[in-house]
């Protein structure tokens, strides 16, 4: 058996060679414009969650755009064509990042809406002495009427829920609390869920979600229930008003959905953005990145708010004249509700 | 009597008898290895691109057996940072971690003294847990992917002397039948039930060649090269190739009294 060691080495060598690119892995995707377009189109075709809801014939979209992309299509032209195609989806969570060319996201959800928020104007209603959280995501204070005010800028980052605990503890004796999430661009539910729990009286159903789960556009997992649950050492269960505007997006909308399930919470302001789809990221061989929505969210009653938004209990807009005067009529209405003035 | 009972009645006593007879020559060893690895991976669920990178791993082995059979447990953990042609500092980068568990069992296929006395044949249960994360852009959150595979493989080995004190061992395993849990269609947050998979969709050959040399009466030094391939064809194809070069030690906690029939010692893999 002198030949066995040599056979073993040969077998190892053959297996090593066997995992060479062509044999084991198959062909590598090329960075050409047509292939990039096809990969992006296919990823949407196989992952995107709202084709049926939005009544979009994605194959027809492909057949319209594919012939316009050739091997000589430049990168800026490819970017223009792809963003034009993605605009059909009218989805907040759909983005395209092309280094050196641009970063695109759908902005139709807020472009024609009033701002309904001005931070400086809101501060005029607060007593001096705002307490800021350690990482800048949150601050709190008290209105001139003694109502607690917590501002949550976003739900990004990690590990700052303790800032909310400090705010709740500081404002615990206030007769009511305003939670201002206007212009909150979202983040992660790993933060928004426990923060919402600081206002929960008991476990309550807040939304139902399902993931795209197959190549057909109507293939989904079963609906999965999501709950708000009490969290934190101290919870504020006295009257709470949540302030919203059109730029409350994604995770911030899930936060509003959670809080509005509570009987002591009233939502005041404008309708939220309507971005209910949890996004996944993907990439292309040419180095571009994009995002698309992979799940659907509905209210406990089964209503989708994708592209529609969550309507407030008390709709209030700040008119241009009021904004020029430095007034925040949404905040004014919240104070009035909590002081019993209205 | 049902066929299953007949089979058990015939086979179990025979196995027990063989086991008892072999007790006198039983040996056991504990092994520990550290290895450098180079991974290549193409996971269509993560990216259309191929990613590659180097890393480190550790392995622990317990092997036991007699002149007739050899079995044991092998565990390994490997980690590698992966990049592709479009990778930048913090974008289009990922890391892969892999936890492996193998339960090999092999028997000598040929009589002592024959030219093929060093050849063993057997089976191996293997479980691999693959974790992969990927950062597409600093503006986008990092995605996580988890895939788990368990399979039954046929295995073969050969062990022989390579000069004074040196021993060479070669081991190869090919999967027959497996169970697969892949990160589902749209991400790791929703795990599906397991899927039975066959060799036509799961290809996971592994081969290992190791050279050992005694350092002392109870300690062997080992150098090894291992290649682990894994390819699963599904909605999202996954293919990985891991080359590993390692060094390790075997501590013989129980050695047989040398006899002319003794022909197996060292690691079980």
XYZ file of C-alpha atoms in Angstrom:
611
model
C 0.000 0.000 0.000
C 2.836 2.385 -0.744
C 0.551 4.182 -3.144
C -2.061 5.075 -0.522
C -0.348 8.211 0.850
C 0.059 9.466 -2.663
C -3.572 8.602 -3.355
C -4.639 10.544 -0.265
C -2.665 13.580 -1.295
C -4.026 13.283 -4.811
C -7.586 13.058 -3.498
C -7.053 16.197 -1.423
C -5.599 17.965 -4.412
C -8.499 16.904 -6.594
C -11.020 18.080 -4.034
C -9.156 21.377 -3.722
C -9.214 21.786 -7.449
C -12.828 20.751 -7.428
C -13.801 23.792 -5.458
C -12.262 26.087 -8.016
C -14.523 28.859 -9.190
C -15.986 27.318 -12.288
C -16.688 23.824 -11.051
C -17.953 24.230 -7.515
C -19.291 27.766 -7.406
C -20.565 28.238 -10.910
C -20.148 31.438 -12.884
C -19.577 34.719 -11.063
C -22.064 37.537 -11.630
C -20.638 40.229 -13.884
C -20.871 43.980 -13.177
C -22.388 44.794 -16.588
C -25.486 47.037 -16.714
C -27.862 44.385 -18.051
C -26.901 41.822 -15.450
C -27.140 44.380 -12.664
C -30.579 45.379 -13.837
C -31.710 41.756 -14.048
C -30.400 40.925 -10.568
C -32.129 43.945 -9.071
C -35.385 43.223 -10.887
C -35.267 39.563 -9.843
C -34.557 40.412 -6.192
C -37.625 42.616 -6.127
C -39.615 39.968 -7.959
C -38.706 37.338 -5.386
C -38.716 39.399 -2.182
C -40.946 42.453 -2.471
C -44.099 42.233 -0.366
C -46.554 44.662 -1.953
C -46.934 43.758 -5.627
C -50.436 42.411 -5.107
C -51.551 45.133 -2.683
C -50.291 47.874 -5.003
C -51.574 46.121 -8.111
C -48.207 46.224 -9.865
C -47.461 43.929 -12.802
C -43.745 43.561 -12.181
C -43.180 41.452 -15.286
C -44.686 44.199 -17.407
C -42.390 46.696 -15.703
C -39.443 44.468 -16.605
C -40.564 44.194 -20.202
C -40.811 47.952 -20.377
C -37.383 48.738 -18.960
C -35.178 45.784 -19.937
C -35.003 46.711 -23.635
C -33.820 50.206 -22.661
C -30.706 48.806 -20.993
C -27.873 47.626 -23.182
C -24.286 46.599 -22.587
C -23.248 50.182 -23.347
C -25.672 51.855 -20.921
C -23.641 54.165 -18.686
C -23.782 53.900 -14.898
C -25.606 57.259 -14.478
C -28.157 56.244 -17.118
C -28.646 52.866 -15.473
C -29.165 54.660 -12.154
C -31.743 56.957 -13.752
C -33.650 54.092 -15.351
C -33.652 51.956 -12.218
C -34.832 54.777 -9.967
C -37.537 55.612 -12.493
C -38.619 51.982 -12.369
C -38.536 51.834 -8.560
C -40.644 54.970 -8.354
C -43.550 52.817 -9.547
C -43.544 51.095 -6.166
C -44.080 54.346 -4.218
C -42.501 52.711 -1.190
C -40.701 54.578 1.582
C -38.449 51.615 2.266
C -37.231 51.267 -1.310
C -33.828 52.917 -1.736
C -30.891 52.744 -4.117
C -27.356 53.792 -3.193
C -24.882 54.135 -6.075
C -21.495 55.344 -4.809
C -20.243 58.239 -6.885
C -23.620 58.715 -8.561
C -26.289 59.242 -5.953
C -28.597 57.917 -3.284
C -32.262 57.659 -4.123
C -35.323 57.073 -2.010
C -38.985 57.668 -2.625
C -40.023 61.006 -1.133
C -43.552 61.384 -2.453
C -44.986 60.557 0.958
C -43.998 63.882 2.510
C -43.075 66.197 -0.375
C -46.441 67.945 -0.602
C -47.295 67.825 3.088
C -46.902 70.644 5.597
C -43.957 70.278 7.968
C -46.182 70.351 11.049
C -43.100 70.504 13.231
C -40.512 73.071 14.162
C -38.250 72.195 17.023
C -37.583 75.791 18.024
C -41.293 76.541 18.037
C -41.968 73.511 20.238
C -39.295 74.601 22.704
C -41.168 77.849 23.327
C -43.830 75.844 25.140
C -41.336 74.264 27.518
C -39.946 75.557 30.762
C -36.218 76.213 30.794
C -34.135 73.208 31.749
C -34.501 70.545 29.080
C -32.750 67.297 30.018
C -31.051 65.615 27.098
C -30.361 61.896 26.798
C -26.786 60.716 26.584
C -26.772 59.909 22.891
C -29.011 62.661 21.550
C -31.964 60.472 20.619
C -34.252 61.790 23.324
C -34.795 64.766 25.621
C -37.464 65.710 28.107
C -38.869 68.737 29.878
C -42.085 70.225 31.221
C -44.554 72.587 29.606
C -45.524 75.823 31.290
C -48.703 74.068 32.457
C -46.736 71.285 34.166
C -47.351 68.665 31.501
C -44.457 66.300 30.867
C -42.848 66.386 27.430
C -40.612 63.687 25.919
C -39.105 64.198 22.497
C -37.919 61.064 20.657
C -35.956 61.997 17.534
C -35.459 58.452 16.199
C -35.216 54.817 17.172
C -31.700 54.345 15.840
C -28.636 53.071 17.651
C -28.827 50.891 20.734
C -28.721 50.975 24.478
C -30.441 54.272 25.235
C -33.750 52.988 26.601
C -32.407 54.068 29.994
C -32.816 57.672 28.792
C -36.555 56.994 28.546
C -36.534 55.467 32.021
C -34.919 58.626 33.381
C -37.485 60.768 31.561
C -40.422 58.704 32.848
C -39.019 58.828 36.375
C -38.533 62.593 36.188
C -42.032 63.209 34.817
C -43.799 60.517 36.794
C -45.800 62.963 38.907
C -46.963 65.065 35.969
C -50.726 64.905 35.345
C -50.146 64.012 31.717
C -47.393 63.393 29.229
C -46.718 64.411 25.645
C -44.586 62.047 23.545
C -43.425 63.939 20.481
C -42.266 61.655 17.642
C -42.765 64.135 14.807
C -40.034 63.862 12.126
C -38.976 60.550 13.674
C -37.442 58.568 10.792
C -37.600 55.199 12.530
C -34.860 52.752 13.410
C -35.215 49.409 15.084
C -38.071 47.785 16.944
C -35.479 46.531 19.408
C -35.718 50.071 20.785
C -39.262 51.110 19.935
C -40.886 48.038 21.506
C -39.323 48.399 24.981
C -39.832 52.158 24.885
C -43.514 51.667 24.090
C -43.602 49.239 27.006
C -42.855 52.159 29.369
C -46.414 53.357 28.683
C -48.213 50.002 28.643
C -50.734 49.027 31.298
C -50.893 45.388 30.171
C -50.092 43.170 27.230
C -52.103 44.186 24.179
C -52.181 43.187 20.520
C -50.841 46.072 18.419
C -50.220 44.754 14.904
C -49.975 41.680 12.736
C -47.129 41.021 10.300
C -46.311 38.473 7.652
C -43.201 37.902 5.551
C -42.949 37.283 1.857
C -42.151 33.599 1.789
C -41.947 32.316 -1.750
C -41.365 33.188 -5.364
C -45.016 33.937 -6.112
C -46.077 37.481 -5.290
C -48.859 36.261 -3.023
C -46.770 33.778 -1.043
C -46.484 34.811 2.595
C -45.971 33.289 5.999
C -48.947 33.120 8.312
C -49.822 36.343 10.080
C -47.852 36.775 13.272
C -49.228 38.800 16.169
C -47.092 41.463 17.801
C -47.833 42.813 21.241
C -46.973 45.707 23.450
C -45.996 44.569 26.935
C -45.257 46.543 30.101
C -41.543 47.166 30.441
C -39.267 49.124 32.723
C -39.274 49.787 36.448
C -41.776 52.654 36.133
C -44.521 52.992 33.567
C -46.505 56.090 32.762
C -50.169 55.074 32.530
C -51.769 58.449 33.106
C -53.076 60.350 30.043
C -50.554 60.463 27.202
C -50.731 62.377 23.924
C -48.543 61.262 21.021
C -47.689 63.927 18.429
C -47.342 62.825 14.815
C -46.775 64.311 11.405
C -46.216 63.064 7.879
C -42.546 62.396 8.538
C -43.202 59.755 11.184
C -41.855 56.738 9.322
C -41.430 52.995 9.622
C -40.422 51.963 13.157
C -41.795 55.278 14.427
C -45.137 54.275 12.918
C -44.928 50.916 14.655
C -44.344 52.870 17.867
C -47.461 54.956 17.233
C -49.350 51.769 16.428
C -48.266 50.348 19.782
C -49.175 53.409 21.806
C -52.513 53.996 20.172
C -53.561 50.509 21.305
C -53.474 51.848 24.873
C -56.685 53.324 26.280
C -54.941 56.275 27.935
C -53.186 57.413 24.731
C -54.471 59.951 22.193
C -52.709 60.643 18.888
C -52.698 64.282 17.775
C -51.296 65.855 14.609
C -51.041 64.679 11.015
C -51.259 61.248 9.403
C -48.005 59.270 9.464
C -45.980 58.353 6.376
C -47.358 54.902 5.592
C -44.204 52.828 5.519
C -45.237 49.481 6.934
C -42.782 47.167 5.202
C -39.751 45.954 7.081
C -36.853 46.321 4.616
C -33.992 44.042 3.653
C -30.820 45.204 1.989
C -29.298 43.734 -1.139
C -26.336 44.520 -3.352
C -25.352 44.389 -6.993
C -22.135 43.235 -8.660
C -21.347 46.859 -9.580
C -21.212 47.817 -5.894
C -24.616 49.457 -5.613
C -26.903 48.707 -2.653
C -30.641 48.804 -2.422
C -33.464 48.081 0.000
C -36.907 46.650 -0.445
C -39.866 45.828 1.776
C -40.126 42.189 2.720
C -43.104 42.104 5.044
C -46.566 43.492 5.441
C -47.993 45.021 8.598
C -51.646 45.523 9.370
C -53.506 46.888 12.356
C -55.163 44.436 14.768
C -58.330 45.004 12.739
C -56.509 43.866 9.587
C -56.169 47.271 7.895
C -53.006 47.966 5.915
C -51.465 51.414 6.275
C -48.808 50.967 3.594
C -48.742 54.158 1.532
C -51.666 55.504 3.552
C -50.336 56.136 7.030
C -51.907 56.067 10.471
C -54.521 58.740 10.937
C -54.440 60.643 14.251
C -57.321 60.607 16.729
C -57.276 64.406 16.667
C -56.117 65.814 13.308
C -54.334 69.150 13.611
C -52.171 70.968 11.059
C -49.978 73.962 11.631
C -50.910 76.514 9.007
C -48.239 78.572 7.268
C -49.404 81.661 9.115
C -49.207 79.865 12.476
C -45.774 78.569 11.597
C -44.607 82.087 10.753
C -45.866 83.224 14.165
C -43.756 80.498 15.780
C -46.798 78.608 16.988
C -47.050 74.856 17.344
C -50.779 74.297 17.273
C -50.356 70.520 17.459
C -48.534 70.897 20.759
C -51.093 73.461 21.863
C -53.913 70.985 21.232
C -52.063 68.285 23.161
C -51.616 70.597 26.154
C -55.262 71.553 25.996
C -56.341 67.910 25.952
C -54.155 67.032 28.913
C -55.085 70.047 31.022
C -58.745 69.611 30.338
C -58.933 72.954 28.643
C -60.543 71.331 25.652
C -41.744 -12.143 14.442
C -41.584 -8.825 12.636
C -38.528 -8.238 10.479
C -37.285 -5.398 12.684
C -37.238 -7.624 15.787
C -35.450 -10.381 13.844
C -32.848 -7.878 12.735
C -32.374 -6.545 16.260
C -32.177 -10.037 17.692
C -29.467 -10.984 15.228
C -27.445 -7.811 15.118
C -27.427 -6.473 18.653
C -25.901 -9.565 20.317
C -23.293 -9.729 17.610
C -22.363 -6.107 18.110
C -22.243 -6.569 21.877
C -20.048 -9.622 21.534
C -17.711 -7.824 19.198
C -17.605 -4.867 21.539
C -16.790 -6.978 24.590
C -14.132 -8.908 22.701
C -12.523 -5.692 21.614
C -12.403 -4.128 25.082
C -8.941 -5.403 25.816
C -7.396 -3.385 22.984
C -9.328 -0.185 23.516
C -7.577 3.136 23.209
C -8.785 6.689 23.669
C -7.353 10.094 22.938
C -8.221 13.726 23.357
C -7.145 16.099 20.635
C -7.012 19.863 20.322
C -6.202 21.757 17.146
C -5.900 25.336 16.055
C -6.166 26.053 12.379
C -5.840 28.866 9.882
C -8.554 28.835 7.295
C -9.442 30.430 4.034
C -13.133 30.505 3.115
C -14.823 31.164 -0.139
C -18.555 31.515 -0.149
C -21.352 32.266 -2.519
C -24.691 32.630 -0.804
C -27.353 33.889 -3.155
C -29.462 34.949 -0.230
C -26.735 37.337 0.882
C -25.346 38.527 -2.428
C -24.929 37.599 -6.077
C -21.201 38.020 -5.486
C -18.614 35.597 -4.220
C -16.968 36.477 -0.933
C -13.690 35.195 0.453
C -11.505 35.722 3.458
C -9.245 34.179 6.054
C -9.741 33.417 9.704
C -8.953 31.097 12.551
C -10.575 28.099 14.105
C -10.251 25.629 16.925
C -11.192 21.980 17.110
C -11.577 19.448 19.886
C -11.653 15.725 19.301
C -12.322 12.728 21.431
C -11.560 9.455 19.745
C -11.866 5.963 21.036
C -11.832 2.503 19.615
C -10.221 -0.842 19.327
C -8.421 -2.853 16.699
C -11.788 -3.367 15.045
C -13.559 -0.058 15.205
C -12.958 3.595 15.826
C -15.390 6.296 16.830
C -15.500 9.625 18.527
C -16.691 13.170 18.645
C -15.228 16.091 16.744
C -16.188 19.702 17.372
C -14.855 22.739 15.606
C -15.512 26.454 15.539
C -14.278 28.618 12.703
C -14.574 32.303 12.001
C -13.571 34.330 8.952
C -13.986 37.884 7.695
C -15.267 37.971 4.140
C -14.784 40.511 1.386
C -15.419 40.757 -2.328
C -14.280 42.895 -5.223
C -16.713 45.664 -4.234
C -15.836 45.677 -0.532
C -14.794 48.901 1.135
C -13.786 49.606 4.701
C -17.162 49.012 6.304
C -19.436 48.358 3.351
C -20.044 45.168 1.406
C -18.263 43.172 4.083
C -19.360 40.263 6.204
C -18.230 37.631 8.583
C -18.904 33.925 8.664
C -18.891 31.745 11.727
C -19.334 28.019 11.685
C -19.901 25.487 14.424
C -19.388 21.850 13.490
C -20.092 18.604 15.239
C -19.200 15.202 13.809
C -19.740 11.728 15.156
C -17.628 9.366 13.074
C -17.702 5.609 13.361
C -15.479 3.444 11.218
C -14.486 -0.203 11.152
C -11.527 -1.916 9.605
C -12.659 -3.301 6.328
C -9.842 -5.754 5.760
C -8.022 -8.359 7.760
C -4.896 -7.495 9.712
C -1.817 -8.230 7.694
C -3.513 -7.612 4.387
C -2.297 -4.823 2.132
C -5.464 -2.888 2.900
C -5.283 -3.383 6.677
C -5.136 0.371 7.256
C -8.349 1.064 5.394
C -11.481 1.832 7.371
C -15.045 2.281 6.211
C -17.923 3.698 8.134
C -20.449 6.392 8.603
C -20.510 9.826 10.097
C -23.216 12.056 11.498
C -22.405 15.685 10.959
C -24.096 18.871 12.024
C -23.025 22.302 10.809
C -24.404 25.607 12.054
C -23.509 28.507 9.784
C -23.917 32.119 10.827
C -23.301 34.902 8.371
C -23.713 38.616 8.735
C -23.382 41.178 6.029
C -23.154 44.954 5.950
C -24.262 46.262 2.583
C -23.880 49.918 3.412
C -23.237 51.950 6.522
C -26.637 53.532 5.853
C -28.335 50.162 6.047
C -28.549 47.796 8.953
C -26.456 44.651 9.057
C -28.349 41.574 7.948
C -28.047 38.200 9.659
C -28.362 34.762 8.133
C -28.401 31.403 9.866
C -28.286 28.046 8.140
C -28.111 24.642 9.757
C -27.322 21.333 8.157
C -27.264 17.825 9.542
C -26.421 14.837 7.461
C -25.440 11.212 7.466
C -22.348 10.517 5.416
C -20.444 7.483 4.329
C -16.810 7.766 5.240
C -13.548 6.087 4.516
C -10.105 6.407 5.961
C -6.632 5.122 5.746
C -3.880 5.171 8.295
C -0.342 3.988 7.924
C 3.239 4.476 8.949
C 5.296 7.062 7.124
C 8.675 6.292 8.572
C 9.930 6.065 12.158
C 7.280 7.491 14.419
C 5.387 9.300 11.682
C 1.872 8.289 10.808
C -0.344 9.543 8.034
C -4.099 9.443 8.191
C -6.530 10.321 5.455
C -10.254 10.678 5.930
C -13.009 11.451 3.485
C -16.788 11.645 3.955
C -19.610 12.084 1.479
C -23.196 12.841 2.540
C -26.000 10.423 1.854
C -28.997 12.115 3.388
C -29.453 15.371 5.202
C -31.794 17.696 6.981
C -31.576 21.405 6.255
C -32.756 24.541 7.983
C -31.931 27.516 5.817
C -32.584 31.137 6.676
C -35.943 31.412 5.048
C -37.046 33.391 2.129
C -36.989 36.786 3.702
C -34.649 36.758 6.638
C -33.634 35.172 9.891
C -36.530 36.457 11.961
C -38.833 33.705 10.837
C -37.426 30.209 10.954
C -39.129 27.507 8.925
C -39.459 23.851 9.697
C -36.637 21.586 8.614
C -36.502 20.207 5.133
C -35.257 16.764 4.230
C -32.669 16.985 1.518
C -30.971 14.480 -0.720
C -27.458 14.340 -2.191
C -28.721 15.869 -5.400
C -29.335 19.145 -3.546
C -26.819 18.814 -0.690
C -23.203 18.236 -1.601
C -20.904 18.338 1.385
C -17.730 16.320 0.894
C -14.943 16.737 3.363
C -11.453 15.379 3.366
C -8.654 15.616 5.850
C -5.089 14.508 5.792
C -3.066 14.507 8.988
C 0.506 13.696 9.792
C 1.258 12.767 13.405
C 4.454 12.247 15.319
C 4.890 11.209 18.946
C 6.262 13.877 21.252
C 6.257 11.732 24.354
C 4.659 8.547 25.578
C 1.169 10.031 25.751
C 1.389 13.023 23.465
C 1.370 13.254 19.663
C 1.933 16.320 17.538
C -0.253 16.625 14.490
C -0.203 18.759 11.346
C -3.244 18.643 9.130
C -4.891 19.967 6.032
C -8.661 19.829 5.716
C -11.023 20.773 2.956
C -14.722 21.161 3.682
C -17.080 21.832 0.837
C -20.765 22.499 1.216
C -23.230 23.219 -1.509
C -26.972 23.355 -1.090
C -29.174 24.039 -4.043
C -32.463 25.638 -3.135
C -34.277 28.847 -3.924
C -31.069 30.534 -2.849
C -28.004 28.464 -3.638
C -25.299 28.314 -1.017
C -21.755 27.151 -1.705
C -18.813 27.322 0.669
C -15.289 26.016 0.457
C -13.077 26.074 3.498
C -9.384 25.214 3.352
C -7.805 24.648 6.737
C -4.220 24.182 7.774
C -3.845 23.209 11.389
C -1.558 22.098 14.161
C -2.683 20.098 17.130
C -1.908 17.738 19.946
C -3.326 14.341 20.810
C -3.236 13.218 24.403
C -3.627 9.476 24.738
C -5.632 8.954 27.860
C -5.839 5.223 27.318
C -3.507 3.185 25.167
C -3.754 -0.498 24.298
C -1.038 -2.972 25.099
C 0.832 -3.229 21.794
C 0.178 -6.469 19.958
C 0.888 -7.651 16.502
C -2.741 -7.044 15.665
C -2.714 -3.441 16.877
C -2.999 -1.246 13.903
C -4.997 1.763 14.951
C -4.057 4.602 17.153
C -4.271 8.311 17.017
C -7.186 10.429 16.016
C -10.401 9.057 14.675
C -10.756 11.466 11.826
